[in-house]
PDB file of N, CA and C in Angstrom:
ATOM      1  N   MET A   1      13.994 -21.443   3.021  1.00  0.00           N
ATOM      2  CA  MET A   1      14.782 -20.400   2.386  1.00  0.00           C
ATOM      3  C   MET A   1      13.902 -19.231   1.966  1.00  0.00           C
ATOM      4  N   ASP A   2      12.739 -19.503   1.352  1.00  0.00           N
ATOM      5  CA  ASP A   2      11.850 -18.425   0.919  1.00  0.00           C
ATOM      6  C   ASP A   2      11.417 -17.549   2.085  1.00  0.00           C
ATOM      7  N   GLN A   3      11.121 -18.152   3.231  1.00  0.00           N
ATOM      8  CA  GLN A   3      10.673 -17.374   4.385  1.00  0.00           C
ATOM      9  C   GLN A   3      11.798 -16.483   4.890  1.00  0.00           C
ATOM     10  N   PHE A   4      13.047 -16.960   4.875  1.00  0.00           N
ATOM     11  CA  PHE A   4      14.188 -16.145   5.281  1.00  0.00           C
ATOM     12  C   PHE A   4      14.321 -14.926   4.379  1.00  0.00           C
ATOM     13  N   VAL A   5      14.212 -15.123   3.077  1.00  0.00           N
ATOM     14  CA  VAL A   5      14.305 -14.018   2.122  1.00  0.00           C
ATOM     15  C   VAL A   5      13.168 -13.039   2.358  1.00  0.00           C
ATOM     16  N   ALA A   6      11.951 -13.552   2.538  1.00  0.00           N
ATOM     17  CA  ALA A   6      10.788 -12.684   2.773  1.00  0.00           C
ATOM     18  C   ALA A   6      10.976 -11.848   4.041  1.00  0.00           C
ATOM     19  N   ASP A   7      11.477 -12.457   5.123  1.00  0.00           N
ATOM     20  CA  ASP A   7      11.702 -11.720   6.364  1.00  0.00           C
ATOM     21  C   ASP A   7      12.765 -10.651   6.184  1.00  0.00           C
ATOM     22  N   SER A   8      13.802 -10.958   5.421  1.00  0.00           N
ATOM     23  CA  SER A   8      14.869  -9.990   5.161  1.00  0.00           C
ATOM     24  C   SER A   8      14.347  -8.807   4.351  1.00  0.00           C
ATOM     25  N   ILE A   9      13.540  -9.064   3.335  1.00  0.00           N
ATOM     26  CA  ILE A   9      12.962  -7.997   2.514  1.00  0.00           C
ATOM     27  C   ILE A   9      12.077  -7.099   3.376  1.00  0.00           C
ATOM     28  N   ARG A  10      11.246  -7.684   4.220  1.00  0.00           N
ATOM     29  CA  ARG A  10      10.333  -6.906   5.060  1.00  0.00           C
ATOM     30  C   ARG A  10      11.090  -5.964   5.992  1.00  0.00           C
ATOM     31  N   SER A  11      12.241  -6.393   6.508  1.00  0.00           N
ATOM     32  CA  SER A  11      12.949  -5.589   7.506  1.00  0.00           C
ATOM     33  C   SER A  11      13.726  -4.422   6.904  1.00  0.00           C
ATOM     34  N   THR A  12      13.990  -4.435   5.593  1.00  0.00           N
ATOM     35  CA  THR A  12      14.814  -3.381   4.992  1.00  0.00           C
ATOM     36  C   THR A  12      14.054  -2.538   3.977  1.00  0.00           C
ATOM     37  N   SER A  13      12.728  -2.603   3.988  1.00  0.00           N
ATOM     38  CA  SER A  13      11.981  -1.885   2.962  1.00  0.00           C
ATOM     39  C   SER A  13      10.656  -1.370   3.492  1.00  0.00           C
ATOM     40  N   GLU A  14      10.041  -0.503   2.682  1.00  0.00           N
ATOM     41  CA  GLU A  14       8.677  -0.053   2.923  1.00  0.00           C
ATOM     42  C   GLU A  14       7.773  -0.910   2.051  1.00  0.00           C
ATOM     43  N   LYS A  15       6.512  -1.057   2.446  1.00  0.00           N
ATOM     44  CA  LYS A  15       5.641  -1.892   1.631  1.00  0.00           C
ATOM     45  C   LYS A  15       4.366  -1.159   1.248  1.00  0.00           C
ATOM     46  N   LEU A  16       3.767  -1.660   0.179  1.00  0.00           N
ATOM     47  CA  LEU A  16       2.525  -1.118  -0.348  1.00  0.00           C
ATOM     48  C   LEU A  16       1.677  -2.291  -0.808  1.00  0.00           C
ATOM     49  N   ARG A  17       0.483  -2.450  -0.215  1.00  0.00           N
ATOM     50  CA  ARG A  17      -0.411  -3.513  -0.681  1.00  0.00           C
ATOM     51  C   ARG A  17      -0.968  -3.120  -2.036  1.00  0.00           C
ATOM     52  N   ALA A  18      -0.936  -4.063  -2.981  1.00  0.00           N
ATOM     53  CA  ALA A  18      -1.356  -3.724  -4.338  1.00  0.00           C
ATOM     54  C   ALA A  18      -1.692  -4.974  -5.132  1.00  0.00           C
ATOM     55  N   MET A  19      -2.375  -4.743  -6.248  1.00  0.00           N
ATOM     56  CA  MET A  19      -2.559  -5.774  -7.255  1.00  0.00           C
ATOM     57  C   MET A  19      -1.669  -5.382  -8.430  1.00  0.00           C
ATOM     58  N   VAL A  20      -0.802  -6.298  -8.823  1.00  0.00           N
ATOM     59  CA  VAL A  20       0.065  -6.102  -9.971  1.00  0.00           C
ATOM     60  C   VAL A  20      -0.504  -6.958 -11.093  1.00  0.00           C
ATOM     61  N   VAL A  21      -0.794  -6.332 -12.213  1.00  0.00           N
ATOM     62  CA  VAL A  21      -1.408  -7.044 -13.332  1.00  0.00           C
ATOM     63  C   VAL A  21      -0.370  -7.222 -14.435  1.00  0.00           C
ATOM     64  N   THR A  22      -0.192  -8.490 -14.814  1.00  0.00           N
ATOM     65  CA  THR A  22       0.665  -8.820 -15.939  1.00  0.00           C
ATOM     66  C   THR A  22      -0.227  -9.384 -17.045  1.00  0.00           C
ATOM     67  N   ARG A  23       0.355  -9.775 -18.145  1.00  0.00           N
ATOM     68  CA  ARG A  23      -0.444 -10.285 -19.266  1.00  0.00           C
ATOM     69  C   ARG A  23      -1.276 -11.507 -18.865  1.00  0.00           C
ATOM     70  N   TYR A  24      -0.692 -12.389 -18.057  1.00  0.00           N
ATOM     71  CA  TYR A  24      -1.369 -13.641 -17.733  1.00  0.00           C
ATOM     72  C   TYR A  24      -1.860 -13.762 -16.299  1.00  0.00           C
ATOM     73  N   PHE A  25      -1.367 -12.910 -15.388  1.00  0.00           N
ATOM     74  CA  PHE A  25      -1.698 -13.082 -13.979  1.00  0.00           C
ATOM     75  C   PHE A  25      -2.026 -11.773 -13.283  1.00  0.00           C
ATOM     76  N   ASN A  26      -2.899 -11.868 -12.267  1.00  0.00           N
ATOM     77  CA  ASN A  26      -3.100 -10.804 -11.277  1.00  0.00           C
ATOM     78  C   ASN A  26      -2.364 -11.275 -10.029  1.00  0.00           C
ATOM     79  N   LEU A  27      -1.490 -10.439  -9.508  1.00  0.00           N
ATOM     80  CA  LEU A  27      -0.703 -10.774  -8.323  1.00  0.00           C
ATOM     81  C   LEU A  27      -1.136  -9.847  -7.202  1.00  0.00           C
ATOM     82  N   GLU A  28      -1.748 -10.397  -6.157  1.00  0.00           N
ATOM     83  CA  GLU A  28      -2.212  -9.598  -5.033  1.00  0.00           C
ATOM     84  C   GLU A  28      -1.311  -9.855  -3.844  1.00  0.00           C
ATOM     85  N   GLY A  29      -0.705  -8.781  -3.316  1.00  0.00           N
ATOM     86  CA  GLY A  29       0.186  -8.931  -2.174  1.00  0.00           C
ATOM     87  C   GLY A  29       0.814  -7.614  -1.793  1.00  0.00           C
ATOM     88  N   SER A  30       1.943  -7.686  -1.104  1.00  0.00           N
ATOM     89  CA  SER A  30       2.656  -6.492  -0.659  1.00  0.00           C
ATOM     90  C   SER A  30       3.897  -6.291  -1.514  1.00  0.00           C
ATOM     91  N   MET A  31       3.978  -5.114  -2.134  1.00  0.00           N
ATOM     92  CA  MET A  31       5.168  -4.739  -2.897  1.00  0.00           C
ATOM     93  C   MET A  31       6.143  -4.090  -1.924  1.00  0.00           C
ATOM     94  N   HIS A  32       7.444  -4.329  -2.124  1.00  0.00           N
ATOM     95  CA  HIS A  32       8.456  -3.782  -1.219  1.00  0.00           C
ATOM     96  C   HIS A  32       9.388  -2.862  -1.977  1.00  0.00           C
ATOM     97  N   PHE A  33       9.697  -1.712  -1.344  1.00  0.00           N
ATOM     98  CA  PHE A  33      10.516  -0.675  -1.944  1.00  0.00           C
ATOM     99  C   PHE A  33      11.660  -0.340  -1.001  1.00  0.00           C
ATOM    100  N   PRO A  34      12.826   0.021  -1.552  1.00  0.00           N
ATOM    101  CA  PRO A  34      13.910   0.496  -0.674  1.00  0.00           C
ATOM    102  C   PRO A  34      13.456   1.764   0.053  1.00  0.00           C
ATOM    103  N   ARG A  35      13.967   1.990   1.215  1.00  0.00           N
ATOM    104  CA  ARG A  35      13.596   3.171   2.003  1.00  0.00           C
ATOM    105  C   ARG A  35      14.328   4.402   1.497  1.00  0.00           C
ATOM    106  N   LEU A  36      14.021   4.811   0.282  1.00  0.00           N
ATOM    107  CA  LEU A  36      14.642   5.973  -0.334  1.00  0.00           C
ATOM    108  C   LEU A  36      13.567   6.863  -0.923  1.00  0.00           C
ATOM    109  N   GLY A  37      13.821   8.164  -0.981  1.00  0.00           N
ATOM    110  CA  GLY A  37      12.907   9.083  -1.646  1.00  0.00           C
ATOM    111  C   GLY A  37      11.699   9.442  -0.822  1.00  0.00           C
ATOM    112  N   LYS A  38      10.871  10.294  -1.403  1.00  0.00           N
ATOM    113  CA  LYS A  38       9.653  10.738  -0.748  1.00  0.00           C
ATOM    114  C   LYS A  38       8.619   9.628  -0.795  1.00  0.00           C
ATOM    115  N   GLU A  39       7.852   9.499   0.272  1.00  0.00           N
ATOM    116  CA  GLU A  39       6.900   8.403   0.367  1.00  0.00           C
ATOM    117  C   GLU A  39       5.878   8.422  -0.755  1.00  0.00           C
ATOM    118  N   GLY A  40       5.351   9.573  -1.132  1.00  0.00           N
ATOM    119  CA  GLY A  40       4.326   9.641  -2.157  1.00  0.00           C
ATOM    120  C   GLY A  40       4.813   9.280  -3.540  1.00  0.00           C
ATOM    121  N   ARG A  41       6.133   9.226  -3.725  1.00  0.00           N
ATOM    122  CA  ARG A  41       6.692   8.935  -5.044  1.00  0.00           C
ATOM    123  C   ARG A  41       7.377   7.572  -5.105  1.00  0.00           C
ATOM    124  N   ARG A  42       7.233   6.743  -4.086  1.00  0.00           N
ATOM    125  CA  ARG A  42       7.993   5.502  -4.048  1.00  0.00           C
ATOM    126  C   ARG A  42       7.654   4.557  -5.187  1.00  0.00           C
ATOM    127  N   LEU A  43       6.394   4.471  -5.586  1.00  0.00           N
ATOM    128  CA  LEU A  43       6.020   3.572  -6.677  1.00  0.00           C
ATOM    129  C   LEU A  43       6.581   4.059  -8.007  1.00  0.00           C
ATOM    130  N   SER A  44       6.401   5.321  -8.327  1.00  0.00           N
ATOM    131  CA  SER A  44       6.922   5.825  -9.600  1.00  0.00           C
ATOM    132  C   SER A  44       8.449   5.805  -9.611  1.00  0.00           C
ATOM    133  N   ASN A  45       9.079   6.102  -8.474  1.00  0.00           N
ATOM    134  CA  ASN A  45      10.543   6.025  -8.409  1.00  0.00           C
ATOM    135  C   ASN A  45      11.032   4.610  -8.683  1.00  0.00           C
ATOM    136  N   MET A  46      10.362   3.623  -8.111  1.00  0.00           N
ATOM    137  CA  MET A  46      10.760   2.227  -8.306  1.00  0.00           C
ATOM    138  C   MET A  46      10.591   1.808  -9.765  1.00  0.00           C
ATOM    139  N   LEU A  47       9.480   2.167 -10.364  1.00  0.00           N
ATOM    140  CA  LEU A  47       9.222   1.757 -11.748  1.00  0.00           C
ATOM    141  C   LEU A  47      10.142   2.467 -12.740  1.00  0.00           C
ATOM    142  N   ASN A  48      10.595   3.672 -12.394  1.00  0.00           N
ATOM    143  CA  ASN A  48      11.478   4.424 -13.287  1.00  0.00           C
ATOM    144  C   ASN A  48      12.962   4.220 -12.990  1.00  0.00           C
ATOM    145  N   SER A  49      13.277   3.393 -12.016  1.00  0.00           N
ATOM    146  CA  SER A  49      14.678   3.152 -11.675  1.00  0.00           C
ATOM    147  C   SER A  49      15.284   2.110 -12.615  1.00  0.00           C
ATOM    148  N   ASP A  50      16.528   1.771 -12.370  1.00  0.00           N
ATOM    149  CA  ASP A  50      17.209   0.762 -13.178  1.00  0.00           C
ATOM    150  C   ASP A  50      16.904  -0.662 -12.723  1.00  0.00           C
ATOM    151  N   ARG A  51      16.112  -0.807 -11.690  1.00  0.00           N
ATOM    152  CA  ARG A  51      15.791  -2.146 -11.175  1.00  0.00           C
ATOM    153  C   ARG A  51      14.953  -2.912 -12.194  1.00  0.00           C
ATOM    154  N   LYS A  52      15.245  -4.187 -12.313  1.00  0.00           N
ATOM    155  CA  LYS A  52      14.523  -5.027 -13.273  1.00  0.00           C
ATOM    156  C   LYS A  52      13.421  -5.837 -12.610  1.00  0.00           C
ATOM    157  N   PHE A  53      13.451  -5.945 -11.278  1.00  0.00           N
ATOM    158  CA  PHE A  53      12.466  -6.744 -10.561  1.00  0.00           C
ATOM    159  C   PHE A  53      11.934  -5.989  -9.357  1.00  0.00           C
ATOM    160  N   ILE A  54      10.690  -6.285  -8.996  1.00  0.00           N
ATOM    161  CA  ILE A  54      10.056  -5.754  -7.796  1.00  0.00           C
ATOM    162  C   ILE A  54       9.762  -6.938  -6.883  1.00  0.00           C
ATOM    163  N   ALA A  55      10.137  -6.810  -5.615  1.00  0.00           N
ATOM    164  CA  ALA A  55       9.880  -7.860  -4.637  1.00  0.00           C
ATOM    165  C   ALA A  55       8.453  -7.758  -4.126  1.00  0.00           C
ATOM    166  N   MET A  56       7.793  -8.918  -3.981  1.00  0.00           N
ATOM    167  CA  MET A  56       6.454  -8.980  -3.391  1.00  0.00           C
ATOM    168  C   MET A  56       6.425 -10.107  -2.371  1.00  0.00           C
ATOM    169  N   THR A  57       5.639  -9.904  -1.301  1.00  0.00           N
ATOM    170  CA  THR A  57       5.459 -10.938  -0.287  1.00  0.00           C
ATOM    171  C   THR A  57       3.977 -11.213  -0.091  1.00  0.00           C
ATOM    172  N   ASN A  58       3.688 -12.396   0.472  1.00  0.00           N
ATOM    173  CA  ASN A  58       2.308 -12.837   0.746  1.00  0.00           C
ATOM    174  C   ASN A  58       1.433 -12.677  -0.495  1.00  0.00           C
ATOM    175  N   VAL A  59       1.825 -13.333  -1.572  1.00  0.00           N
ATOM    176  CA  VAL A  59       1.219 -13.120  -2.881  1.00  0.00           C
ATOM    177  C   VAL A  59       0.216 -14.213  -3.239  1.00  0.00           C
ATOM    178  N   LYS A  60      -0.984 -13.765  -3.616  1.00  0.00           N
ATOM    179  CA  LYS A  60      -1.989 -14.645  -4.217  1.00  0.00           C
ATOM    180  C   LYS A  60      -1.890 -14.452  -5.726  1.00  0.00           C
ATOM    181  N   ILE A  61      -1.887 -15.564  -6.469  1.00  0.00           N
ATOM    182  CA  ILE A  61      -1.768 -15.496  -7.922  1.00  0.00           C
ATOM    183  C   ILE A  61      -3.074 -15.955  -8.545  1.00  0.00           C
ATOM    184  N   ILE A  62      -3.629 -15.097  -9.414  1.00  0.00           N
ATOM    185  CA  ILE A  62      -4.879 -15.407 -10.103  1.00  0.00           C
ATOM    186  C   ILE A  62      -4.605 -15.427 -11.598  1.00  0.00           C
ATOM    187  N   ASN A  63      -4.962 -16.519 -12.249  1.00  0.00           N
ATOM    188  CA  ASN A  63      -4.783 -16.660 -13.687  1.00  0.00           C
ATOM    189  C   ASN A  63      -5.818 -15.791 -14.390  1.00  0.00           C
ATOM    190  N   ARG A  64      -5.380 -14.841 -15.219  1.00  0.00           N
ATOM    191  CA  ARG A  64      -6.304 -13.935 -15.916  1.00  0.00           C
ATOM    192  C   ARG A  64      -7.077 -14.629 -17.021  1.00  0.00           C
ATOM    193  N   MET A  65      -6.547 -15.729 -17.561  1.00  0.00           N
ATOM    194  CA  MET A  65      -7.204 -16.405 -18.678  1.00  0.00           C
ATOM    195  C   MET A  65      -8.462 -17.152 -18.237  1.00  0.00           C
ATOM    196  N   ASN A  66      -8.410 -17.759 -17.038  1.00  0.00           N
ATOM    197  CA  ASN A  66      -9.566 -18.545 -16.596  1.00  0.00           C
ATOM    198  C   ASN A  66     -10.097 -18.137 -15.218  1.00  0.00           C
ATOM    199  N   GLY A  67      -9.465 -17.155 -14.568  1.00  0.00           N
ATOM    200  CA  GLY A  67      -9.944 -16.663 -13.272  1.00  0.00           C
ATOM    201  C   GLY A  67      -9.634 -17.558 -12.095  1.00  0.00           C
ATOM    202  N   VAL A  68      -8.874 -18.626 -12.300  1.00  0.00           N
ATOM    203  CA  VAL A  68      -8.572 -19.565 -11.229  1.00  0.00           C
ATOM    204  C   VAL A  68      -7.460 -19.014 -10.346  1.00  0.00           C
ATOM    205  N   GLN A  69      -7.700 -19.039  -9.026  1.00  0.00           N
ATOM    206  CA  GLN A  69      -6.695 -18.588  -8.076  1.00  0.00           C
ATOM    207  C   GLN A  69      -5.882 -19.775  -7.590  1.00  0.00           C
ATOM    208  N   ASP A  70      -4.566 -19.631  -7.598  1.00  0.00           N
ATOM    209  CA  ASP A  70      -3.680 -20.654  -7.053  1.00  0.00           C
ATOM    210  C   ASP A  70      -3.990 -20.761  -5.564  1.00  0.00           C
ATOM    211  N   PRO A  71      -4.206 -21.964  -5.036  1.00  0.00           N
ATOM    212  CA  PRO A  71      -4.570 -22.088  -3.619  1.00  0.00           C
ATOM    213  C   PRO A  71      -3.438 -21.712  -2.658  1.00  0.00           C
ATOM    214  N   LYS A  72      -2.215 -21.678  -3.140  1.00  0.00           N
ATOM    215  CA  LYS A  72      -1.067 -21.358  -2.289  1.00  0.00           C
ATOM    216  C   LYS A  72      -0.848 -19.847  -2.234  1.00  0.00           C
ATOM    217  N   VAL A  73      -0.476 -19.344  -1.048  1.00  0.00           N
ATOM    218  CA  VAL A  73      -0.040 -17.959  -0.899  1.00  0.00           C
ATOM    219  C   VAL A  73       1.482 -18.016  -0.836  1.00  0.00           C
ATOM    220  N   TYR A  74       2.133 -17.301  -1.760  1.00  0.00           N
ATOM    221  CA  TYR A  74       3.583 -17.351  -1.870  1.00  0.00           C
ATOM    222  C   TYR A  74       4.220 -16.330  -0.942  1.00  0.00           C
ATOM    223  N   PRO A  75       5.152 -16.744  -0.074  1.00  0.00           N
ATOM    224  CA  PRO A  75       5.758 -15.807   0.867  1.00  0.00           C
ATOM    225  C   PRO A  75       6.650 -14.770   0.185  1.00  0.00           C
ATOM    226  N   PHE A  76       7.218 -15.117  -0.995  1.00  0.00           N
ATOM    227  CA  PHE A  76       8.115 -14.191  -1.676  1.00  0.00           C
ATOM    228  C   PHE A  76       8.177 -14.524  -3.166  1.00  0.00           C
ATOM    229  N   ILE A  77       7.991 -13.492  -4.004  1.00  0.00           N
ATOM    230  CA  ILE A  77       8.237 -13.621  -5.438  1.00  0.00           C
ATOM    231  C   ILE A  77       8.888 -12.323  -5.916  1.00  0.00           C
ATOM    232  N   GLN A  78       9.490 -12.375  -7.092  1.00  0.00           N
ATOM    233  CA  GLN A  78      10.008 -11.176  -7.738  1.00  0.00           C
ATOM    234  C   GLN A  78       9.320 -11.062  -9.086  1.00  0.00           C
ATOM    235  N   VAL A  79       8.867  -9.855  -9.412  1.00  0.00           N
ATOM    236  CA  VAL A  79       8.135  -9.606 -10.648  1.00  0.00           C
ATOM    237  C   VAL A  79       9.010  -8.768 -11.571  1.00  0.00           C
ATOM    238  N   ASN A  80       9.168  -9.217 -12.804  1.00  0.00           N
ATOM    239  CA  ASN A  80       9.925  -8.467 -13.792  1.00  0.00           C
ATOM    240  C   ASN A  80       9.149  -7.199 -14.133  1.00  0.00           C
ATOM    241  N   VAL A  81       9.775  -6.051 -13.985  1.00  0.00           N
ATOM    242  CA  VAL A  81       9.126  -4.755 -14.210  1.00  0.00           C
ATOM    243  C   VAL A  81       8.572  -4.661 -15.637  1.00  0.00           C
ATOM    244  N   GLU A  82       9.271  -5.226 -16.609  1.00  0.00           N
ATOM    245  CA  GLU A  82       8.821  -5.146 -17.999  1.00  0.00           C
ATOM    246  C   GLU A  82       7.547  -5.941 -18.263  1.00  0.00           C
ATOM    247  N   SER A  83       7.204  -6.875 -17.379  1.00  0.00           N
ATOM    248  CA  SER A  83       5.989  -7.676 -17.575  1.00  0.00           C
ATOM    249  C   SER A  83       4.742  -7.012 -16.988  1.00  0.00           C
ATOM    250  N   ILE A  84       4.904  -5.908 -16.258  1.00  0.00           N
ATOM    251  CA  ILE A  84       3.782  -5.258 -15.577  1.00  0.00           C
ATOM    252  C   ILE A  84       2.978  -4.416 -16.561  1.00  0.00           C
ATOM    253  N   GLU A  85       1.654  -4.660 -16.590  1.00  0.00           N
ATOM    254  CA  GLU A  85       0.760  -3.838 -17.402  1.00  0.00           C
ATOM    255  C   GLU A  85       0.248  -2.654 -16.592  1.00  0.00           C
ATOM    256  N   PHE A  86      -0.173  -2.896 -15.355  1.00  0.00           N
ATOM    257  CA  PHE A  86      -0.524  -1.804 -14.448  1.00  0.00           C
ATOM    258  C   PHE A  86      -0.513  -2.295 -13.017  1.00  0.00           C
ATOM    259  N   ILE A  87      -0.521  -1.334 -12.083  1.00  0.00           N
ATOM    260  CA  ILE A  87      -0.520  -1.624 -10.652  1.00  0.00           C
ATOM    261  C   ILE A  87      -1.668  -0.864 -10.018  1.00  0.00           C
ATOM    262  N   GLN A  88      -2.455  -1.560  -9.203  1.00  0.00           N
ATOM    263  CA  GLN A  88      -3.554  -0.932  -8.470  1.00  0.00           C
ATOM    264  C   GLN A  88      -3.217  -0.972  -6.981  1.00  0.00           C
ATOM    265  N   PRO A  89      -2.727   0.155  -6.408  1.00  0.00           N
ATOM    266  CA  PRO A  89      -2.447   0.172  -4.964  1.00  0.00           C
ATOM    267  C   PRO A  89      -3.742   0.066  -4.165  1.00  0.00           C
ATOM    268  N   TYR A  90      -3.699  -0.649  -3.051  1.00  0.00           N
ATOM    269  CA  TYR A  90      -4.853  -0.772  -2.163  1.00  0.00           C
ATOM    270  C   TYR A  90      -4.819   0.241  -1.038  1.00  0.00           C
ATOM    271  N   ASP A  91      -3.661   0.813  -0.723  1.00  0.00           N
ATOM    272  CA  ASP A  91      -3.537   1.732   0.403  1.00  0.00           C
ATOM    273  C   ASP A  91      -3.954   3.156   0.074  1.00  0.00           C
ATOM    274  N   ASP A  92      -4.123   3.471  -1.208  1.00  0.00           N
ATOM    275  CA  ASP A  92      -4.499   4.827  -1.601  1.00  0.00           C
ATOM    276  C   ASP A  92      -5.966   5.074  -1.296  1.00  0.00           C
ATOM    277  N   PRO A  93      -6.341   6.332  -1.030  1.00  0.00           N
ATOM    278  CA  PRO A  93      -7.763   6.630  -0.846  1.00  0.00           C
ATOM    279  C   PRO A  93      -8.524   6.367  -2.140  1.00  0.00           C
ATOM    280  N   GLU A  94      -9.822   6.169  -2.014  1.00  0.00           N
ATOM    281  CA  GLU A  94     -10.628   5.910  -3.209  1.00  0.00           C
ATOM    282  C   GLU A  94     -10.554   7.096  -4.159  1.00  0.00           C
ATOM    283  N   PRO A  95     -10.290   6.827  -5.435  1.00  0.00           N
ATOM    284  CA  PRO A  95     -10.203   7.923  -6.406  1.00  0.00           C
ATOM    285  C   PRO A  95     -11.572   8.514  -6.691  1.00  0.00           C
ATOM    286  N   THR A  96     -11.575   9.778  -7.061  1.00  0.00           N
ATOM    287  CA  THR A  96     -12.826  10.391  -7.484  1.00  0.00           C
ATOM    288  C   THR A  96     -13.106   9.952  -8.902  1.00  0.00           C
ATOM    289  N   SER A  97     -14.333   9.888  -9.271  1.00  0.00           N
ATOM    290  CA  SER A  97     -14.712   9.406 -10.592  1.00  0.00           C
ATOM    291  C   SER A  97     -14.739  10.559 -11.579  1.00  0.00           C
ATOM    292  N   GLU A  98     -13.602  10.776 -12.243  1.00  0.00           N
ATOM    293  CA  GLU A  98     -13.531  11.854 -13.224  1.00  0.00           C
ATOM    294  C   GLU A  98     -14.371  11.536 -14.451  1.00  0.00           C
ATOM    295  N   VAL A  99     -14.488  10.257 -14.785  1.00  0.00           N
ATOM    296  CA  VAL A  99     -15.266   9.868 -15.955  1.00  0.00           C
ATOM    297  C   VAL A  99     -16.732  10.217 -15.738  1.00  0.00           C
ATOM    298  N   SER A 100     -17.250   9.907 -14.546  1.00  0.00           N
ATOM    299  CA  SER A 100     -18.652  10.185 -14.264  1.00  0.00           C
ATOM    300  C   SER A 100     -18.935  11.671 -14.287  1.00  0.00           C
ATOM    301  N   GLU A 101     -17.996  12.490 -13.758  1.00  0.00           N
ATOM    302  CA  GLU A 101     -18.202  13.929 -13.732  1.00  0.00           C
ATOM    303  C   GLU A 101     -18.118  14.525 -15.135  1.00  0.00           C
ATOM    304  N   ALA A 102     -17.212  14.000 -15.940  1.00  0.00           N
ATOM    305  CA  ALA A 102     -17.029  14.553 -17.283  1.00  0.00           C
ATOM    306  C   ALA A 102     -18.125  14.095 -18.248  1.00  0.00           C
ATOM    307  N   ASN A 103     -18.662  12.912 -17.997  1.00  0.00           N
ATOM    308  CA  ASN A 103     -19.679  12.361 -18.893  1.00  0.00           C
ATOM    309  C   ASN A 103     -20.863  11.861 -18.080  1.00  0.00           C
ATOM    310  N   PRO A 104     -21.855  12.688 -17.819  1.00  0.00           N
ATOM    311  CA  PRO A 104     -22.983  12.307 -16.982  1.00  0.00           C
ATOM    312  C   PRO A 104     -23.714  11.061 -17.498  1.00  0.00           C
ATOM    313  N   SER A 105     -23.632  10.769 -18.778  1.00  0.00           N
ATOM    314  CA  SER A 105     -24.332   9.594 -19.300  1.00  0.00           C
ATOM    315  C   SER A 105     -23.691   8.297 -18.856  1.00  0.00           C
ATOM    316  N   SER A 106     -22.448   8.358 -18.319  1.00  0.00           N
ATOM    317  CA  SER A 106     -21.786   7.139 -17.859  1.00  0.00           C
ATOM    318  C   SER A 106     -22.183   6.778 -16.424  1.00  0.00           C
ATOM    319  N   MET A 107     -22.982   7.619 -15.782  1.00  0.00           N
ATOM    320  CA  MET A 107     -23.403   7.347 -14.412  1.00  0.00           C
ATOM    321  C   MET A 107     -24.480   6.279 -14.425  1.00  0.00           C
ATOM    322  N   PRO A 108     -24.489   5.415 -13.365  1.00  0.00           N
ATOM    323  CA  PRO A 108     -25.496   4.339 -13.312  1.00  0.00           C
ATOM    324  C   PRO A 108     -26.901   4.858 -13.143  1.00  0.00           C
TER     325      PRO A 108
END
């Protein structure tokens, strides 16, 4: 059943590889978004919408308290938007280091 749901989600959405950080877990996998809106705004549109959950596929779960990774890769999970502390997309280009430029003493 999980694989059927995962295949259905993949066929009707756009995806973004990312790490989703919650209070207790790091979730590494593909986030799925409806095919609506401008591509560059899909993450902010999803987080600001009325949706309560975000679909993810091929998810590795890492416990933040002890660093242990669950050996299973989950084909499909849903993450409650209110539990998300931050999201780190993997598909974006590397950010420039504004901290290093603003504060030269922070450079290695």
